């Protein structure tokens, strides 16, 4: 089975021993989240029995960078480059009439929480949240599609509270409101890792994330199909599709919710989605993302790395790789490796990174001999190649992340650390110790 599909990927992980089945009943409130957290970064998990629901629940499907590498079949050091190329070369999707999810359509008297095993995660959360759903909508003026992921509070039988940051879905919604219309949307739950990743691509408004997904799929054309009620196309292989509208004026409390920085985001009056249809394929599997898990951090982090690589490289061509670290919640801490051609380039790379997006807070630049995915190596470079009075750059009072509680409503300092050696010194004063033959040695050869 094609591992670039949702079900194919689950089967692939299981065949590699990377998916654990939980066969005892788990409570969708807290217990499911606690078990998922135990396997964070280690394994995918399939909960066969969740509360009184028939639907199994899968989570941690993209629990490491290695998962994405395997799914895309690229080398570790080429992963971000590969994503960046797909963003540069979107591929138009093909369209089909029929789709498996159209086999079971529920309309009329809906009860989302009766149909779907929506988990409640953290202790202060306002309630059960859909966390792994793609929200697909169209610009009401141009018809251009937009795909994004939003936390969705299951607030009533057929309603969700939604957080829309001032990005593309919000723009579509504001345009619809100006026309006096609610915004039609589809919520897609249960989709392959590459489409999830593409939904987070940093694109200009108007560009279609599904075309990036199609490009990431390679020769397998991503097929779209029109929803049953709303005028929105969704991937035909979706497990579960909810259709509805973001209401024109209705507002309701949404939050608190435990977010990616591992703190709560406070409650506020926010827009409301009214759902009119739930459809799902035969024996559907519900997909959910544990907030602040590696899966959550990576889906957004890899897309941001692709954007960072491109924009830093346009200023500093000697950039080799970038890494948004887990410790920095894949948003705030960036490590850059460069193959320095000119003195001072590390500081230019720091400035370019800080200009790419407001979330970037601390940046470390290292030479090409440092493995930027090994944080012990990065720390070693800071320990032995950096002097605090010359190599640290601090920009006060700039815009950062509003979710970083140490900022003043998002205003805070940024810091860059140049941990590169002086030009030409990698083979002199900074020559690394090395045991001859180490790289070629095969350990097993020395045992019978
Ligand atoms: Mn967009």
CSV table of C-alpha atoms and ligand atoms in Angstrom, one decimal:
chain,number,residue,atom,x,y,z
A,1,UNK,CA,0.0,0.0,0.0
A,2,UNK,CA,1.2,3.5,-0.8
A,3,UNK,CA,2.8,4.9,2.3
A,4,UNK,CA,1.9,8.4,1.2
A,5,UNK,CA,-1.7,7.8,2.0
A,6,UNK,CA,-3.2,8.0,5.5
A,7,UNK,CA,-4.0,4.2,5.8
A,8,UNK,CA,-0.9,3.2,3.9
A,9,UNK,CA,1.3,5.2,6.3
A,10,UNK,CA,-0.3,3.6,9.3
A,11,UNK,CA,0.3,0.2,7.8
A,12,UNK,CA,3.9,1.1,7.0
A,13,UNK,CA,4.6,2.3,10.5
A,14,UNK,CA,3.1,-0.9,11.9
A,15,UNK,CA,5.2,-3.1,9.5
A,16,UNK,CA,8.3,-1.3,10.8
A,17,UNK,CA,7.4,-1.9,14.5
A,18,UNK,CA,6.8,1.9,14.9
A,19,UNK,CA,3.1,1.7,15.8
A,20,UNK,CA,1.8,0.5,19.2
A,21,UNK,CA,-1.8,-0.8,19.4
A,22,UNK,CA,-3.6,-0.1,22.7
A,23,UNK,CA,-6.3,-2.8,22.9
A,24,UNK,CA,-7.8,-1.9,26.3
A,25,UNK,CA,-10.5,0.8,26.5
A,26,UNK,CA,-9.2,4.3,27.1
A,27,UNK,CA,-11.0,7.5,28.2
A,28,UNK,CA,-10.9,10.2,25.5
A,29,UNK,CA,-10.6,12.7,28.4
A,30,UNK,CA,-7.0,13.0,29.6
A,31,UNK,CA,-6.2,9.2,29.5
A,32,UNK,CA,-5.8,9.1,25.7
A,33,UNK,CA,-3.6,12.2,25.9
A,34,UNK,CA,-1.5,10.8,28.8
A,35,UNK,CA,-0.8,7.6,26.9
A,36,UNK,CA,0.1,9.5,23.7
A,37,UNK,CA,2.5,11.7,25.7
A,38,UNK,CA,4.2,8.5,27.0
A,39,UNK,CA,5.0,7.6,23.4
A,40,UNK,CA,5.8,11.1,22.2
A,41,UNK,CA,8.8,11.0,19.9
A,42,UNK,CA,9.0,7.2,20.1
A,43,UNK,CA,6.0,5.6,18.4
A,44,UNK,CA,2.8,6.1,16.6
A,45,UNK,CA,-0.2,4.8,18.6
A,46,UNK,CA,-3.5,3.4,17.6
A,47,UNK,CA,-6.2,3.2,20.3
A,48,UNK,CA,-8.6,0.4,19.3
A,49,UNK,CA,-11.3,1.2,21.9
A,50,UNK,CA,-12.0,4.7,23.0
A,51,UNK,CA,-14.8,5.3,25.5
A,52,UNK,CA,-18.1,4.2,23.9
A,53,UNK,CA,-17.0,5.0,20.4
A,54,UNK,CA,-16.7,2.5,17.6
A,55,UNK,CA,-14.0,4.6,15.8
A,56,UNK,CA,-10.4,3.9,16.7
A,57,UNK,CA,-8.1,6.8,17.2
A,58,UNK,CA,-4.6,7.2,15.8
A,59,UNK,CA,-2.0,9.8,17.0
A,60,UNK,CA,1.8,10.4,16.9
A,61,UNK,CA,1.7,9.6,13.1
A,62,UNK,CA,4.6,11.9,12.4
A,63,UNK,CA,6.5,11.6,15.7
A,64,UNK,CA,10.0,12.4,14.4
A,65,UNK,CA,11.9,14.0,11.5
A,66,UNK,CA,12.7,10.5,10.4
A,67,UNK,CA,9.0,9.8,9.8
A,68,UNK,CA,8.8,12.6,7.2
A,69,UNK,CA,12.1,11.5,5.7
A,70,UNK,CA,10.9,8.0,5.3
A,71,UNK,CA,7.5,9.1,3.9
A,72,UNK,CA,9.3,11.4,1.3
A,73,UNK,CA,12.1,8.9,0.7
A,74,UNK,CA,14.9,11.5,1.0
A,75,UNK,CA,18.2,11.7,2.9
A,76,UNK,CA,18.1,13.4,6.3
A,77,UNK,CA,20.2,16.3,5.2
A,78,UNK,CA,18.0,16.9,2.2
A,79,UNK,CA,14.6,16.9,3.9
A,80,UNK,CA,14.1,20.6,4.3
A,81,UNK,CA,15.5,21.3,0.8
A,82,UNK,CA,13.0,18.8,-0.6
A,83,UNK,CA,10.1,20.6,1.2
A,84,UNK,CA,11.4,23.9,0.0
A,85,UNK,CA,11.5,22.6,-3.6
A,86,UNK,CA,7.9,21.4,-3.4
A,87,UNK,CA,6.8,24.9,-2.2
A,88,UNK,CA,8.6,26.4,-5.2
A,89,UNK,CA,7.0,24.0,-7.6
A,90,UNK,CA,3.3,23.4,-6.7
A,91,UNK,CA,1.4,20.9,-8.9
A,92,UNK,CA,-2.3,21.3,-9.8
A,93,UNK,CA,-4.5,18.5,-8.3
A,94,UNK,CA,-6.8,16.3,-10.3
A,95,UNK,CA,-10.5,16.1,-9.5
A,96,UNK,CA,-12.8,13.1,-9.1
A,97,UNK,CA,-16.5,12.8,-8.4
A,98,UNK,CA,-16.7,9.9,-6.0
A,99,UNK,CA,-14.8,9.5,-2.8
A,100,UNK,CA,-14.9,6.8,0.0
A,101,UNK,CA,-16.0,9.4,2.6
A,102,UNK,CA,-19.2,10.0,0.7
A,103,UNK,CA,-20.4,6.5,1.6
A,104,UNK,CA,-21.7,7.6,5.0
A,105,UNK,CA,-23.3,11.0,5.2
A,106,UNK,CA,-25.0,12.3,8.4
A,107,UNK,CA,-27.1,15.5,8.1
A,108,UNK,CA,-29.8,17.1,10.0
A,109,UNK,CA,-29.8,16.5,13.7
A,110,UNK,CA,-26.0,16.4,14.3
A,111,UNK,CA,-24.2,15.5,17.5
A,112,UNK,CA,-20.4,15.8,16.8
A,113,UNK,CA,-19.4,14.4,20.2
A,114,UNK,CA,-21.7,11.4,19.7
A,115,UNK,CA,-20.1,10.6,16.3
A,116,UNK,CA,-16.4,11.5,16.9
A,117,UNK,CA,-14.1,10.5,19.8
A,118,UNK,CA,-12.7,14.0,20.3
A,119,UNK,CA,-10.1,14.0,23.1
A,120,UNK,CA,-9.8,16.5,25.9
A,121,UNK,CA,-6.0,17.0,26.6
A,122,UNK,CA,-4.7,19.3,29.3
A,123,UNK,CA,-6.1,20.1,32.7
A,124,UNK,CA,-7.2,23.7,32.1
A,125,UNK,CA,-8.5,23.1,28.5
A,126,UNK,CA,-12.0,24.4,27.9
A,127,UNK,CA,-13.1,21.0,26.6
A,128,UNK,CA,-12.6,18.5,23.8
A,129,UNK,CA,-10.7,19.8,20.9
A,130,UNK,CA,-10.3,18.7,17.3
A,131,UNK,CA,-6.6,19.3,16.8
A,132,UNK,CA,-5.6,17.4,13.6
A,133,UNK,CA,-8.3,18.8,11.2
A,134,UNK,CA,-7.4,20.6,8.0
A,135,UNK,CA,-9.7,23.6,7.6
A,136,UNK,CA,-10.2,24.2,3.9
A,137,UNK,CA,-11.9,27.3,2.5
A,138,UNK,CA,-12.0,29.5,-0.5
A,139,UNK,CA,-11.4,33.2,-0.9
A,140,UNK,CA,-14.9,34.4,-1.6
A,141,UNK,CA,-13.7,36.9,-4.1
A,142,UNK,CA,-11.1,34.9,-6.1
A,143,UNK,CA,-12.1,31.3,-5.4
A,144,UNK,CA,-8.5,30.6,-4.4
A,145,UNK,CA,-8.3,27.7,-2.0
A,146,UNK,CA,-6.7,27.9,1.5
A,147,UNK,CA,-5.7,25.1,3.8
A,148,UNK,CA,-4.7,25.5,7.5
A,149,UNK,CA,-4.9,23.8,10.8
A,150,UNK,CA,-6.8,25.4,13.7
A,151,UNK,CA,-7.7,24.3,17.2
A,152,UNK,CA,-11.4,23.6,17.2
A,153,UNK,CA,-13.3,23.5,20.5
A,154,UNK,CA,-16.3,21.1,20.3
A,155,UNK,CA,-18.5,23.6,22.0
A,156,UNK,CA,-22.0,22.2,21.2
A,157,UNK,CA,-23.8,19.5,19.3
A,158,UNK,CA,-23.0,21.1,16.0
A,159,UNK,CA,-20.7,24.0,16.8
A,160,UNK,CA,-17.0,24.6,17.2
A,161,UNK,CA,-15.1,27.6,18.6
A,162,UNK,CA,-12.2,28.4,16.3
A,163,UNK,CA,-9.0,30.4,16.8
A,164,UNK,CA,-8.0,32.2,13.6
A,165,UNK,CA,-4.7,34.1,13.9
A,166,UNK,CA,-4.4,37.1,11.5
A,167,UNK,CA,-3.4,34.8,8.6
A,168,UNK,CA,-5.1,33.5,5.4
A,169,UNK,CA,-8.3,31.8,6.8
A,170,UNK,CA,-8.9,35.0,8.7
A,171,UNK,CA,-8.5,37.0,5.5
A,172,UNK,CA,-11.0,34.8,3.7
A,173,UNK,CA,-13.4,35.1,6.6
A,174,UNK,CA,-13.1,38.9,6.7
A,175,UNK,CA,-13.8,39.1,3.0
A,176,UNK,CA,-16.9,36.9,3.4
A,177,UNK,CA,-18.1,39.1,6.2
A,178,UNK,CA,-17.6,42.2,4.1
A,179,UNK,CA,-19.9,40.5,1.6
A,180,UNK,CA,-22.4,39.7,4.3
A,181,UNK,CA,-21.9,36.0,4.0
A,182,UNK,CA,-20.8,33.3,6.4
A,183,UNK,CA,-17.6,31.5,5.2
A,184,UNK,CA,-18.2,27.9,3.9
A,185,UNK,CA,-15.5,25.5,5.2
A,186,UNK,CA,-14.7,21.8,5.3
A,187,UNK,CA,-12.8,20.2,8.2
A,188,UNK,CA,-10.8,17.1,7.0
A,189,UNK,CA,-9.8,14.6,9.7
A,190,UNK,CA,-7.5,11.7,8.8
A,191,UNK,CA,-5.1,12.7,6.0
A,192,UNK,CA,-1.6,11.7,5.0
A,193,UNK,CA,1.5,13.2,6.7
A,194,UNK,CA,2.6,15.1,3.5
A,195,UNK,CA,-0.7,16.9,3.1
A,196,UNK,CA,-0.6,17.8,6.8
A,197,UNK,CA,2.9,19.2,6.4
A,198,UNK,CA,1.9,21.1,3.2
A,199,UNK,CA,-1.0,22.8,5.1
A,200,UNK,CA,1.6,24.6,7.2
A,201,UNK,CA,3.7,25.8,4.2
A,202,UNK,CA,4.5,29.5,4.3
A,203,UNK,CA,2.9,30.7,1.1
A,204,UNK,CA,1.6,34.0,-0.2
A,205,UNK,CA,-2.1,34.6,0.2
A,206,UNK,CA,-3.9,33.0,-2.7
A,207,UNK,CA,-1.4,30.1,-3.2
A,208,UNK,CA,-3.0,26.6,-2.7
A,209,UNK,CA,-1.4,24.5,0.0
A,210,UNK,CA,-3.0,21.4,-1.6
A,211,UNK,CA,-0.9,22.0,-4.7
A,212,UNK,CA,2.2,21.9,-2.5
A,213,UNK,CA,0.9,18.7,-1.0
A,214,UNK,CA,0.5,17.3,-4.5
A,215,UNK,CA,4.1,18.2,-5.3
A,216,UNK,CA,5.3,16.5,-2.1
A,217,UNK,CA,3.4,13.3,-3.2
A,218,UNK,CA,5.6,13.1,-6.3
A,219,UNK,CA,4.1,11.2,-9.1
A,220,UNK,CA,1.0,10.2,-7.1
A,221,UNK,CA,-1.6,12.8,-8.0
A,222,UNK,CA,-3.5,14.1,-5.0
A,223,UNK,CA,-7.1,13.7,-6.0
A,224,UNK,CA,-9.7,16.2,-4.8
A,225,UNK,CA,-13.4,15.9,-4.7
A,226,UNK,CA,-16.2,18.5,-4.1
A,227,UNK,CA,-17.9,18.3,-0.7
A,228,UNK,CA,-21.5,17.2,-0.5
A,229,UNK,CA,-23.0,20.5,0.7
A,230,UNK,CA,-20.4,23.3,0.7
A,231,UNK,CA,-18.6,24.5,-2.4
A,232,UNK,CA,-15.2,23.4,-1.2
A,233,UNK,CA,-12.9,20.6,-2.5
A,234,UNK,CA,-11.1,18.2,-0.2
A,235,UNK,CA,-8.7,15.3,-0.7
A,236,UNK,CA,-10.8,12.3,-1.9
A,237,UNK,CA,-9.0,9.9,0.4
A,238,UNK,CA,-10.1,11.8,3.6
A,239,UNK,CA,-11.3,9.6,6.5
A,240,UNK,CA,-13.8,12.1,7.9
A,241,UNK,CA,-15.1,15.3,6.5
A,242,UNK,CA,-17.2,17.9,8.4
A,243,UNK,CA,-18.9,20.6,6.4
A,244,UNK,CA,-20.2,23.9,7.7
A,245,UNK,CA,-19.9,27.6,7.9
A,246,UNK,CA,-18.0,30.1,10.1
A,247,UNK,CA,-20.9,32.2,11.3
A,248,UNK,CA,-21.1,35.8,10.3
A,249,UNK,CA,-21.4,37.5,13.7
A,250,UNK,CA,-21.7,34.8,16.4
A,251,UNK,CA,-19.0,34.8,19.0
A,252,UNK,CA,-18.4,32.5,21.9
A,253,UNK,CA,-15.7,31.8,24.5
A,254,UNK,CA,-12.9,29.7,23.2
A,255,UNK,CA,-10.0,28.6,25.4
A,256,UNK,CA,-8.1,28.1,27.6
A,257,UNK,CA,-6.1,25.6,25.6
A,258,UNK,CA,-2.6,24.1,26.2
A,259,UNK,CA,-0.6,25.3,23.2
A,260,UNK,CA,2.7,24.5,21.5
A,261,UNK,CA,4.9,26.5,23.9
A,262,UNK,CA,3.6,24.2,26.6
A,263,UNK,CA,1.6,27.0,28.3
A,264,UNK,CA,-2.1,27.8,28.2
A,265,UNK,CA,-3.4,30.3,25.8
A,266,UNK,CA,-6.2,32.4,27.5
A,267,UNK,CA,-9.9,32.3,26.7
A,268,UNK,CA,-11.4,35.0,24.5
A,269,UNK,CA,-14.7,35.6,22.5
A,270,UNK,CA,-14.0,34.0,19.1
A,271,UNK,CA,-15.9,33.1,15.9
A,272,UNK,CA,-18.1,30.0,15.8
A,273,UNK,CA,-18.4,27.2,13.2
A,274,UNK,CA,-21.8,25.6,12.6
A,275,UNK,CA,-21.5,22.2,11.1
A,276,UNK,CA,-24.2,20.8,8.8
A,277,UNK,CA,-22.8,17.5,7.6
A,278,UNK,CA,-20.5,14.8,8.9
A,279,UNK,CA,-19.3,12.1,6.4
A,280,UNK,CA,-16.8,9.3,6.7
A,281,UNK,CA,-15.5,6.3,4.9
A,282,UNK,CA,-16.2,2.7,5.9
A,283,UNK,CA,-14.5,1.9,9.2
A,284,UNK,CA,-13.1,5.4,9.7
A,285,UNK,CA,-10.0,6.1,11.8
A,286,UNK,CA,-10.0,9.4,13.8
A,287,UNK,CA,-6.7,11.3,13.8
A,288,UNK,CA,-5.7,13.6,16.6
A,289,UNK,CA,-2.6,15.6,17.4
A,290,UNK,CA,-1.4,15.9,21.0
A,291,UNK,CA,-0.8,19.6,21.6
A,292,UNK,CA,2.9,20.5,22.1
A,293,UNK,CA,3.9,16.9,21.1
A,294,UNK,CA,6.8,16.4,18.7
A,295,UNK,CA,4.2,15.7,16.0
A,296,UNK,CA,2.6,19.1,16.6
A,297,UNK,CA,5.9,20.9,16.8
A,298,UNK,CA,7.3,19.2,13.7
A,299,UNK,CA,4.4,19.8,11.3
A,300,UNK,CA,4.7,23.5,11.8
A,301,UNK,CA,8.5,23.4,12.3
A,302,UNK,CA,9.5,21.7,9.1
A,303,UNK,CA,7.4,24.1,7.0
A,304,UNK,CA,9.0,27.1,8.8
A,305,UNK,CA,12.5,25.6,8.2
A,306,UNK,CA,11.8,25.4,4.5
A,307,UNK,CA,10.9,29.1,4.5
A,308,UNK,CA,13.9,30.0,6.7
A,309,UNK,CA,16.4,28.1,4.5
A,310,UNK,CA,15.2,30.0,1.4
A,311,UNK,CA,15.1,33.4,2.9
A,312,UNK,CA,18.4,33.2,4.8
A,313,UNK,CA,20.1,31.7,1.7
A,314,UNK,CA,19.0,34.7,-0.4
A,315,UNK,CA,21.1,36.9,2.0
A,316,UNK,CA,23.8,34.5,2.9
A,317,UNK,CA,24.5,31.9,0.2
A,318,UNK,CA,26.9,29.9,2.3
A,319,UNK,CA,24.0,28.6,4.5
A,320,UNK,CA,23.8,24.8,4.5
A,321,UNK,CA,21.1,23.7,6.9
A,322,UNK,CA,18.7,25.1,9.4
A,323,UNK,CA,17.1,23.4,12.5
A,324,UNK,CA,14.2,24.6,14.7
A,325,UNK,CA,14.9,22.6,17.8
A,326,UNK,CA,12.3,20.8,20.0
A,327,UNK,CA,13.6,22.6,23.1
A,328,UNK,CA,12.7,25.9,21.4
A,329,UNK,CA,9.3,24.3,20.5
A,330,UNK,CA,10.2,24.2,16.8
A,331,UNK,CA,9.5,28.0,16.7
A,332,UNK,CA,11.8,30.1,18.9
A,333,UNK,CA,15.2,28.5,18.7
A,334,UNK,CA,17.0,28.2,15.4
A,335,UNK,CA,20.4,26.6,14.6
A,336,UNK,CA,22.0,27.5,11.3
A,337,UNK,CA,25.1,25.9,9.8
A,338,UNK,CA,27.1,27.8,7.3
A,339,UNK,CA,30.2,27.2,5.3
A,340,UNK,CA,31.6,30.6,5.9
A,341,UNK,CA,33.2,32.4,2.9
A,342,UNK,CA,33.5,35.8,4.4
A,343,UNK,CA,34.0,37.0,8.0
A,344,UNK,CA,30.8,38.5,9.4
A,345,UNK,CA,28.4,36.2,7.5
A,346,UNK,CA,27.2,34.5,10.7
A,347,UNK,CA,25.8,37.8,12.0
A,348,UNK,CA,24.1,38.4,8.6
A,349,UNK,CA,22.6,34.9,8.8
A,350,UNK,CA,21.3,35.8,12.3
A,351,UNK,CA,19.7,39.0,11.1
A,352,UNK,CA,18.1,37.3,8.1
A,353,UNK,CA,16.6,34.6,10.3
A,354,UNK,CA,15.2,37.2,12.8
A,355,UNK,CA,13.6,39.0,9.8
A,356,UNK,CA,11.9,35.8,8.5
A,357,UNK,CA,9.2,35.5,11.1
A,358,UNK,CA,8.5,37.1,14.5
A,359,UNK,CA,8.6,33.8,16.4
A,360,UNK,CA,12.4,33.5,15.9
A,361,UNK,CA,13.9,34.4,19.2
A,362,UNK,CA,17.4,32.9,19.8
A,363,UNK,CA,19.6,31.9,16.9
A,364,UNK,CA,22.9,30.0,17.0
A,365,UNK,CA,25.2,29.9,14.0
A,366,UNK,CA,27.8,27.1,13.7
A,367,UNK,CA,30.3,25.9,11.1
A,368,UNK,CA,29.6,23.1,8.6
A,369,UNK,CA,31.5,20.5,10.7
A,370,UNK,CA,28.9,20.7,13.5
A,371,UNK,CA,25.9,18.4,13.3
A,372,UNK,CA,23.0,20.8,13.9
A,373,UNK,CA,20.6,18.0,14.7
A,374,UNK,CA,22.7,16.9,17.7
A,375,UNK,CA,22.2,19.5,20.4
A,376,UNK,CA,25.2,18.3,22.3
A,377,UNK,CA,27.4,19.2,19.3
A,378,UNK,CA,25.7,22.6,19.1
A,379,UNK,CA,26.3,23.2,22.8
A,380,UNK,CA,29.9,22.2,22.3
A,381,UNK,CA,30.3,24.8,19.5
A,382,UNK,CA,28.8,27.5,21.8
A,383,UNK,CA,31.2,26.3,24.6
A,384,UNK,CA,34.4,26.3,22.5
A,385,UNK,CA,33.8,28.8,19.6
A,386,UNK,CA,32.0,31.7,21.2
A,387,UNK,CA,33.0,34.6,23.4
A,388,UNK,CA,30.2,36.4,25.1
A,389,UNK,CA,31.6,40.0,24.7
A,390,UNK,CA,32.0,39.7,20.9
A,391,UNK,CA,29.8,36.9,19.5
A,392,UNK,CA,26.4,37.7,21.0
A,393,UNK,CA,24.0,40.1,19.4
A,394,UNK,CA,20.9,41.4,21.2
A,395,UNK,CA,18.0,43.2,19.6
A,396,UNK,CA,15.8,44.8,22.2
A,397,UNK,CA,12.0,45.5,22.0
A,398,UNK,CA,11.3,43.6,18.8
A,399,UNK,CA,8.1,41.7,17.9
A,400,UNK,CA,8.2,38.1,19.1
A,401,UNK,CA,5.6,35.5,19.9
A,402,UNK,CA,2.5,36.5,21.8
A,403,UNK,CA,2.4,33.0,23.2
A,404,UNK,CA,5.9,33.4,24.8
A,405,UNK,CA,5.0,34.3,28.4
A,406,UNK,CA,8.3,36.1,29.0
A,407,UNK,CA,7.5,38.8,26.4
A,408,UNK,CA,5.5,41.9,27.1
A,409,UNK,CA,2.4,41.0,24.9
A,410,UNK,CA,4.8,39.7,22.2
A,411,UNK,CA,7.4,42.5,22.5
A,412,UNK,CA,10.8,41.2,23.6
A,413,UNK,CA,14.5,40.8,22.9
A,414,UNK,CA,16.0,38.6,20.3
A,415,UNK,CA,19.5,37.1,20.7
A,416,UNK,CA,22.0,35.7,18.2
A,417,UNK,CA,25.1,33.7,19.0
A,418,UNK,CA,27.9,33.4,16.5
A,419,UNK,CA,29.6,30.1,17.4
A,420,UNK,CA,31.6,29.9,14.2
A,421,UNK,CA,35.4,30.0,14.2
A,422,UNK,CA,37.4,32.7,12.5
A,423,UNK,CA,37.7,32.3,8.8
A,424,UNK,CA,40.2,29.5,7.8
A,425,UNK,CA,40.7,28.4,11.4
A,426,UNK,CA,38.8,25.0,11.2
A,427,UNK,CA,42.1,23.3,10.2
A,428,UNK,CA,44.3,25.3,12.4
A,429,UNK,CA,43.6,26.4,16.1
A,430,UNK,CA,40.1,24.8,15.8
A,431,UNK,CA,41.2,21.5,14.3
A,432,UNK,CA,38.9,18.9,15.8
A,433,UNK,CA,40.5,15.8,17.3
A,434,UNK,CA,39.9,12.7,15.2
A,435,UNK,CA,40.9,9.0,15.4
A,436,UNK,CA,42.2,7.8,12.0
A,437,UNK,CA,40.0,5.1,10.5
A,438,UNK,CA,37.0,5.9,12.8
A,439,UNK,CA,34.5,6.8,10.0
A,440,UNK,CA,35.3,3.6,8.0
A,441,UNK,CA,35.4,1.2,10.9
A,442,UNK,CA,32.7,-1.5,11.1
A,443,UNK,CA,32.2,-2.3,14.7
A,444,UNK,CA,30.7,-5.7,14.1
A,445,UNK,CA,33.8,-6.9,12.3
A,446,UNK,CA,35.6,-7.1,15.6
A,447,UNK,CA,33.4,-9.7,17.2
A,448,UNK,CA,32.8,-13.4,16.3
B,1,LIG,MN1,-2.6,30.0,2.8
